[in-house]
Structure formats: structure tokens, C-alpha cells
Coordinates of C-alpha atoms in Angstrom, one line a residue:
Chain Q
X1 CA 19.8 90.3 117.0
X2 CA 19.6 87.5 119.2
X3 CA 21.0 89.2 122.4
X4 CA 21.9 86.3 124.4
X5 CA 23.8 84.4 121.6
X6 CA 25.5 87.8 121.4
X7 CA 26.5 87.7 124.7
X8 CA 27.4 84.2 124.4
X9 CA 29.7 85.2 121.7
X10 CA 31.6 88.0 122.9
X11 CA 32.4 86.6 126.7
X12 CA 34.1 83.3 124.5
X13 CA 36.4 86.3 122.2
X14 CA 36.9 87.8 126.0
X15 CA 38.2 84.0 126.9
X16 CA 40.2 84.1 123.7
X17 CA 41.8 87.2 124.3
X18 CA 43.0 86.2 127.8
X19 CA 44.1 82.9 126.3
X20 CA 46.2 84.8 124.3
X21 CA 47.8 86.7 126.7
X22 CA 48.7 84.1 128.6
X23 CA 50.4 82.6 125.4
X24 CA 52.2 85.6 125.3
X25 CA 53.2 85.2 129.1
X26 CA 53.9 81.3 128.7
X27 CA 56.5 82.4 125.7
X28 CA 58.3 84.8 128.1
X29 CA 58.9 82.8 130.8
X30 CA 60.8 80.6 128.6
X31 CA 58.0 77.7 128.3
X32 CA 58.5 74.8 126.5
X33 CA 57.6 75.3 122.7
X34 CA 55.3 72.1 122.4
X35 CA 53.0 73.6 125.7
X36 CA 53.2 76.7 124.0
X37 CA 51.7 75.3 120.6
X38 CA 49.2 73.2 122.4
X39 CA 47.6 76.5 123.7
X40 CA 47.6 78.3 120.5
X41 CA 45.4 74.6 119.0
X42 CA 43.1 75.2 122.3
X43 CA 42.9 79.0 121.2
X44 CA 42.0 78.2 117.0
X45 CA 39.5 75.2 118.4
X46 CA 38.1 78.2 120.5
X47 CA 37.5 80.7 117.8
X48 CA 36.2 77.9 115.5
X49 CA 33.5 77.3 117.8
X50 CA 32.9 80.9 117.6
X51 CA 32.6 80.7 113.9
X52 CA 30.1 78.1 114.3
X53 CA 28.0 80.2 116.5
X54 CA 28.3 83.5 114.4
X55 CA 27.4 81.4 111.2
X56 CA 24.6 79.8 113.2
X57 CA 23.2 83.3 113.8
X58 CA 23.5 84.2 110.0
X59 CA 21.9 80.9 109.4
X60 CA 19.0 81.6 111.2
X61 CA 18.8 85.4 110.2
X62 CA 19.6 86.2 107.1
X63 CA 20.3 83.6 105.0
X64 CA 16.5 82.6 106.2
X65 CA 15.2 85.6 105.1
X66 CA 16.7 85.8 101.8
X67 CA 16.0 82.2 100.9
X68 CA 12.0 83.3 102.2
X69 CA 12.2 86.3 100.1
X70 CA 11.1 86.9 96.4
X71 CA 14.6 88.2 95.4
X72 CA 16.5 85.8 93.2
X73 CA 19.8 88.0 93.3
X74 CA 19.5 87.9 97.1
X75 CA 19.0 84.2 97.1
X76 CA 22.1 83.7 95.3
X77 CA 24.3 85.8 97.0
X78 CA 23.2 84.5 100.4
X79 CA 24.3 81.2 99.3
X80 CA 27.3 81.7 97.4
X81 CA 28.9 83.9 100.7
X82 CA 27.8 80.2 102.2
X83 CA 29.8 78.4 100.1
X84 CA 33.0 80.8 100.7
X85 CA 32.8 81.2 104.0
X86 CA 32.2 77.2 104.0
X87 CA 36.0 77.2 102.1
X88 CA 37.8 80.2 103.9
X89 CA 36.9 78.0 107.0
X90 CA 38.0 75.1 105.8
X91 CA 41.2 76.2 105.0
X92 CA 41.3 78.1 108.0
Chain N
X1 CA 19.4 66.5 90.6
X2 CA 22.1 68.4 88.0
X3 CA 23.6 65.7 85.9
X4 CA 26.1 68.2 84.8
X5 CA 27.5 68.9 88.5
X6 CA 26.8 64.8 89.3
X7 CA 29.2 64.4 86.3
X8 CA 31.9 67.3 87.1
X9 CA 31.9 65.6 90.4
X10 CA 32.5 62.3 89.7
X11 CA 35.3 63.2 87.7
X12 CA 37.1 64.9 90.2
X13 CA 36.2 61.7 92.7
X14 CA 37.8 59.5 89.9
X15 CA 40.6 62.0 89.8
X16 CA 41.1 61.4 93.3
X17 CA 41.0 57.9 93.1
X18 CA 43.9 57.9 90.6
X19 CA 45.7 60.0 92.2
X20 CA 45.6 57.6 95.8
X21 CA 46.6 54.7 93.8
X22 CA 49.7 57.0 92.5
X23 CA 51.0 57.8 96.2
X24 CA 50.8 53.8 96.3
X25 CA 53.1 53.5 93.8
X26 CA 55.6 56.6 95.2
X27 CA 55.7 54.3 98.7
X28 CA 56.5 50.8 96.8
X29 CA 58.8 52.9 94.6
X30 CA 60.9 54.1 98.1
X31 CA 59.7 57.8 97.3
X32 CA 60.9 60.4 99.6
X33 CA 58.7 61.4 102.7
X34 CA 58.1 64.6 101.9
X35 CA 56.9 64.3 98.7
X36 CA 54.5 61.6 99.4
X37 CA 53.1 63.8 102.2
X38 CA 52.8 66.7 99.9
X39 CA 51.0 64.6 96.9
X40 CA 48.7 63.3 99.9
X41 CA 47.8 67.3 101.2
X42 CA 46.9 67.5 97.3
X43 CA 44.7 64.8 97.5
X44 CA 43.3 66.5 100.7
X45 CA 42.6 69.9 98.7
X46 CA 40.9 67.9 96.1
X47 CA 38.5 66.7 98.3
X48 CA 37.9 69.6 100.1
X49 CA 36.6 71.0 96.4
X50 CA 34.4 68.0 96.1
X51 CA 32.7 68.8 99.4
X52 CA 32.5 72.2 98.5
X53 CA 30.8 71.1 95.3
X54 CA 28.3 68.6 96.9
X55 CA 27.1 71.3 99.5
X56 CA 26.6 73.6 96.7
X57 CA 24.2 71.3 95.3
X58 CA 22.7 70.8 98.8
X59 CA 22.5 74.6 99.1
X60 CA 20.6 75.1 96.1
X61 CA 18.4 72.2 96.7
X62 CA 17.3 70.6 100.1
X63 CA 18.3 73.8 101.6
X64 CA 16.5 75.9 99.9
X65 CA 13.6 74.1 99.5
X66 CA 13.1 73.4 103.1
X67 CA 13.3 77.1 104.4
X68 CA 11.0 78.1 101.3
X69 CA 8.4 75.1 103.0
X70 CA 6.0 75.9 105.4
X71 CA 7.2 73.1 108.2
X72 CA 9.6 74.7 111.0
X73 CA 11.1 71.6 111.8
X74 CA 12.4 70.5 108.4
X75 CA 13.6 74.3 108.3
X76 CA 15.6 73.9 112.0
X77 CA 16.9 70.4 110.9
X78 CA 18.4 71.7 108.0
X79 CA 20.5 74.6 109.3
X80 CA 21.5 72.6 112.1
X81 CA 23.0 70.1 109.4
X82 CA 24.1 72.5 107.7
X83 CA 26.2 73.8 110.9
X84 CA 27.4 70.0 111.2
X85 CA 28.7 70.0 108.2
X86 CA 30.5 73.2 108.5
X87 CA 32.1 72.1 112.0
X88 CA 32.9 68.4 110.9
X89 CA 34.7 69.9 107.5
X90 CA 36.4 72.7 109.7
X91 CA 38.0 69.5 111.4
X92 CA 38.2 67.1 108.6
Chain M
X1 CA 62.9 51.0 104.9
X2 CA 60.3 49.5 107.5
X3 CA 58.2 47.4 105.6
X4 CA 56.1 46.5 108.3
X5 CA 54.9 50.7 108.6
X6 CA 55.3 50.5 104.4
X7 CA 52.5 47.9 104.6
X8 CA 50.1 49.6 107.0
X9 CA 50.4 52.7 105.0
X10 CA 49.5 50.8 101.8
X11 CA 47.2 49.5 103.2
X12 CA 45.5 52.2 104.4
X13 CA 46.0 53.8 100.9
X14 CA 44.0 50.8 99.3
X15 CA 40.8 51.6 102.1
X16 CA 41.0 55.2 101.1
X17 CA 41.0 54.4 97.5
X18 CA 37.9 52.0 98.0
X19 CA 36.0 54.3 100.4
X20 CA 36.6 57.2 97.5
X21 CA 35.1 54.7 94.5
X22 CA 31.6 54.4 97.8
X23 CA 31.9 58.0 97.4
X24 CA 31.3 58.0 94.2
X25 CA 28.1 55.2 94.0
X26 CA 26.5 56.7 96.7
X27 CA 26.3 60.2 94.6
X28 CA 25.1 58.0 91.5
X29 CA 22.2 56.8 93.6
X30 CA 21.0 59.9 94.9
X31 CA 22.3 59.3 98.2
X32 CA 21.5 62.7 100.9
X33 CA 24.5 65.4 100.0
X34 CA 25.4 65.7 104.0
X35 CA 25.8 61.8 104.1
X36 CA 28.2 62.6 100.9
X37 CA 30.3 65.4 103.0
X38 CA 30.5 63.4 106.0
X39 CA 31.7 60.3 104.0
X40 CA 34.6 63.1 102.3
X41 CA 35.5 63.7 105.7
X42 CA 35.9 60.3 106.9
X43 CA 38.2 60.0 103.7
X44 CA 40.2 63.4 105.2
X45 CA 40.9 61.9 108.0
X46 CA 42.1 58.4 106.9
X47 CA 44.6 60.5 104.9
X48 CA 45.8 62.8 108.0
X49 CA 46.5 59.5 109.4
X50 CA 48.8 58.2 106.4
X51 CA 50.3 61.8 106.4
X52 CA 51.3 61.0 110.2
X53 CA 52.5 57.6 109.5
X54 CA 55.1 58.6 106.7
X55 CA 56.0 61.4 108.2
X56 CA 57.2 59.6 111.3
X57 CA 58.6 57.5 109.3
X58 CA 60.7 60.1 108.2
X59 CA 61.6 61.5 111.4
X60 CA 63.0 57.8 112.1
X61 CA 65.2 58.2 109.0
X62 CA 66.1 61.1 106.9
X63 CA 65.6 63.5 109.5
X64 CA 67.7 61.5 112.4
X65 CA 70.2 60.8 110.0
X66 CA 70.5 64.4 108.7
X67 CA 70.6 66.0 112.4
X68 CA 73.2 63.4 113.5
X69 CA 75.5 64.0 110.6
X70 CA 77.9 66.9 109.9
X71 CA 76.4 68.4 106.8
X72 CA 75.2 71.9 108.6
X73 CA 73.5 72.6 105.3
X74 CA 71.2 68.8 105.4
X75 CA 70.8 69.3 108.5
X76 CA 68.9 73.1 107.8
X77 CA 67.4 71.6 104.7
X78 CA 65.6 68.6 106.7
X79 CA 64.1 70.8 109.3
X80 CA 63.0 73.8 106.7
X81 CA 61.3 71.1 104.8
X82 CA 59.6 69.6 108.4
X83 CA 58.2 74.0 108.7
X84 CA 56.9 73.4 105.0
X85 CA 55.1 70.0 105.6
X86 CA 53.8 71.1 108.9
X87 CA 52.0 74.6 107.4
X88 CA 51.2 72.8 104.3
X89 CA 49.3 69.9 106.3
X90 CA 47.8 72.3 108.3
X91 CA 45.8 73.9 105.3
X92 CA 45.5 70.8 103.2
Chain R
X1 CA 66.4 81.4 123.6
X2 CA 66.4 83.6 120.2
X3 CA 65.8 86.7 121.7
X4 CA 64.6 88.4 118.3
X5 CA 62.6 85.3 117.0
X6 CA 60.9 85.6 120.6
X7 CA 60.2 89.4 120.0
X8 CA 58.6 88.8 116.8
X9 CA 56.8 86.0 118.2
X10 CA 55.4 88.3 121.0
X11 CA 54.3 91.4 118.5
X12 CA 52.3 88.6 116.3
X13 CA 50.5 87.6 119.6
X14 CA 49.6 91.2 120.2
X15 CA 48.4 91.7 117.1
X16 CA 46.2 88.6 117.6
X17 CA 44.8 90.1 121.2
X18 CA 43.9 93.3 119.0
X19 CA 42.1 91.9 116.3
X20 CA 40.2 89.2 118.5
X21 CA 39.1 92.5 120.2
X22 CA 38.5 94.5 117.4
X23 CA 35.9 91.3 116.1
X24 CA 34.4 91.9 119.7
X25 CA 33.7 95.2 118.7
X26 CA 32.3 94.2 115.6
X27 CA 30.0 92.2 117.1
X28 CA 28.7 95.0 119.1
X29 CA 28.2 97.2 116.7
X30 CA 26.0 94.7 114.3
X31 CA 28.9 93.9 111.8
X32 CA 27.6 91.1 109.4
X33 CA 27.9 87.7 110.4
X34 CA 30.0 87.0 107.3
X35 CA 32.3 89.5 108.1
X36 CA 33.2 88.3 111.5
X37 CA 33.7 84.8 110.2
X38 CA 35.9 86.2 107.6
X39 CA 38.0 88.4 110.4
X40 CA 38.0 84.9 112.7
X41 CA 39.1 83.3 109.5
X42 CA 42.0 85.8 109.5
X43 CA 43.2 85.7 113.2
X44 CA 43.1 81.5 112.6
X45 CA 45.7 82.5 110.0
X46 CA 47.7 84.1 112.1
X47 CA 47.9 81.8 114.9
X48 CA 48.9 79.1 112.4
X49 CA 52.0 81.3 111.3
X50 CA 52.8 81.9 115.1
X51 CA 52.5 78.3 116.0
X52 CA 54.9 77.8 112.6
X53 CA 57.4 80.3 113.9
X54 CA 57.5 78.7 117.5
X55 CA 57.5 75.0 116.0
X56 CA 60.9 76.4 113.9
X57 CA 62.5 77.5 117.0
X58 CA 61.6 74.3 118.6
X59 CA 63.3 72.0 115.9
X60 CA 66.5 74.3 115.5
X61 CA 66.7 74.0 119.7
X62 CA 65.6 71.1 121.9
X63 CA 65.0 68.8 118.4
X64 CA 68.3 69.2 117.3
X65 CA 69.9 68.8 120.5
X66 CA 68.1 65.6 121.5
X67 CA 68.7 64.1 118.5
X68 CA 72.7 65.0 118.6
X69 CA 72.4 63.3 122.7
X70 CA 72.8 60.1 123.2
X71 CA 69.9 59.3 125.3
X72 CA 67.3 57.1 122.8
X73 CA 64.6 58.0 125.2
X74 CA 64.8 61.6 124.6
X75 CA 65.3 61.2 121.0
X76 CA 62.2 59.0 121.2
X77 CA 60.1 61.1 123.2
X78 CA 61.0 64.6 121.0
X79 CA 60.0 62.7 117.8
X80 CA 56.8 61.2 119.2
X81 CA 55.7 65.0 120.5
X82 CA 56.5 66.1 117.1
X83 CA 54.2 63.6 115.7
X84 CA 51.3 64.7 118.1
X85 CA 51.6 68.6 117.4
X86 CA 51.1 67.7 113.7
X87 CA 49.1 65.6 114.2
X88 CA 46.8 68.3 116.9
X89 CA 47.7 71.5 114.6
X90 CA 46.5 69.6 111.6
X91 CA 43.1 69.2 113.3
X92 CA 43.1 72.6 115.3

């Protein structure tokens, strides 16, 4: 797979990871509760944008080579996952 | 294009229509907050289906057609819509 | 209540009711299934807006009235409900 | 603050740290780009609850207690922050 979109990709979970923690820090120290939810909105905007970049992969990957390929099945399933992942992100 | 999914859709867009003009009526009718705001995050699911249906449609069609064509950039143009349309509904 | 905000709202509730009926021509004349989305999500976000505007509307009234009075039990009830419309708005 | 609400608060932020990790991992070994959306989808879900559970404690404390005082500014500004993190989680 596309190694630098990869890379890309996991030093952004590294970011959220860290972003995390320092939720977790924030709440000890007694921060105030609206900061405190205002990083964990910066945090789910984060991982949407990694969604975006995982899906853009699959886009460009798979779900080109199935729709290239001769297998109906294939073609339909690519697309339906589409359409749910589509949802489950939605709805997020 | 599929009259049958045209025609499931524009009865869930009338649905939604009727269902706006409801909440109207709730707020002129000094209904409670909450329950206004709840019949509006109905609405709001309603119309996420609606999208969901439309970009089936596009899925099966446009989509498909342009990454089964031989021209790259009507195949890049239409995954990067396609990511567009996934970010811009993630946000909706 | 404030008719003033009552007004705005309705009024915004009218817009959302007409932009929904667009919706709907646009798909009967074959208009591109992306421009549909991103019209649906125009329409999402008019709502979000009404959502905000009643519900500060009820921060104003039923819940500043509840917290400021001695029913312990209104008083739990108002803010359990706030919990309910905040998680529910956040997956609408 | 409610030391065991803030306990529970901390172990759902660990849990988060993990599982963004463990969809690092995923990545890494070649997991399918559906599957990490779905595990992003997941951890999204689990920030909301978090940012639910630190929104309650925020109502039942400084909420409460500004809107019990008898400064209008601080009952002002408490409601008008309320209105902004539903208005930011809503679009998170």
C-alpha cells in the first residue's frame, strides 16, 4: 500500500493518542469541563480526517479494482460496505 | 435513472417536508423545547437516509461508470467527490 | 414566550421546508446526485441551527426556572433531559 | 470534583489511548481500510459518551451554581458556552 499515506496516517493516530492523554491530564488537574470538551471535538475532528484519508486509500485501491473487475459479487459488495461505512460515519 | 428509487425518494423528501411544517405548528402551538428539538433530530435522521439513498444511486451509476471508463481524470474526479461528500455529510 | 426568537425560528422552518420541496425538483430533473447530497446538507445544517435556537430558548426558561426553584426533583429532570438532547443531537 | 465520576471518566480515556493505538497497529499490519474506518467509527463513539459524561458533571456543578448566584453575567455567560459546545459537539 501506499507507504507514504501510511505514514501520513499513523503519525496523525500518534497525534491523537497524545491528544488524548493530555485530556486525561487536563481532567486531573481539575480543568474546566467546557476546555475539557472542546479538546475531545478537536480529538473526533482529528480522527475524522483520518477516516477520510483511510477511505481515500480504499477508494483508490480496492473499491477501484473491484469496480475494474469482471466480478459482479465483488462489485456489489465493494459498494454496499461504501454505503455503510458512508452511514456508520455519519452517525459517528 | 431508477424511477423506483427516484420515487421512494421523493416520498421520503415529501415526508420530510410534512414533517418541518409539523414542528411549525409544535412552536405556534407553545410546544415544549425538548420535544421540538427531538422531532427536529428526526427530521435530521430522515435526511441523512435520503442522502444515503441518493449516493447509492450515484454509486451504482456515475461511479461506476467512470472507473469502468478508460479516462483517468473522470476516474480521479469522481473519488475525490465522492470523499467530499463523505467529509461534508460527516459534518452535516 | 419570546416571540421575536419564535419568529426567527419559524421562519427558518418555512426556508427549510422550501429548500426540502428544491430538493425534491432538482432530483425530478435529473440534477448530478453530489449536488443532491450537498443540497441535504445545507438543509442539516439550517436545522442544527433551529435546534440551537430553541434550545437556548429553553435554557432562558424552563431550565433557569427549574434550577432557581426548590423542586430537587425539576431541577434533576431539566438537566437529565439537557444529557438526552445533547447525545441525541450529536447523532441526529 | 466527583472523585468516582472523574475515575470513570479517566478509565474511558484510557481505553480510547488503547484502541487509537491498537487501529495504529492495524494499519501496520495491512488491516482493511473498512475495518479501520469501522474501529475509528467506534473510538468517535466513545469520545462522544466521554464528552456526555463530562458535560453531566458540568451542569450538576458550575451550571447549577451559576444559575442559583446572583450575578446575570455569569448566568449569561454559562448558558451562552452551553449553547457553543452543542452547538461544536454537534458538528465534531
Amino acid at each position: 500500500m501506499a507507504d507514504k499515506s501510511t505514514e501520513d496516517i499513523m503519525r496523525r493516530l500518534k497525534s491523537v493518542e497524545g491528544h488524548v492523554r493530555g485530556i486525561g491530564r487536563m481532567l486531573e488537574e481539575g480543568a474546566y469541563c467546557v476546555d475539557v470538551v472542546n479538546q475531545i471535538v478537536a480529538v473526533q475532528r482529528a480522527l475524522k480526517k483520518v477516516s477520510t484519508l483511510v477511505l481515500d486509500r480504499h477508494l483508490h485501491s480496492c473499491v477501484t479494482r473491484a469496480i475494474q473487475g469482471d466480478d459482479a459479487q465483488s462489485r456489489e459488495r465493494v459498494l454496499e460496505e461504501l454505503l455503510e461505512v458512508f452511514e456508520a460515519n455519519a452517525r459517528a
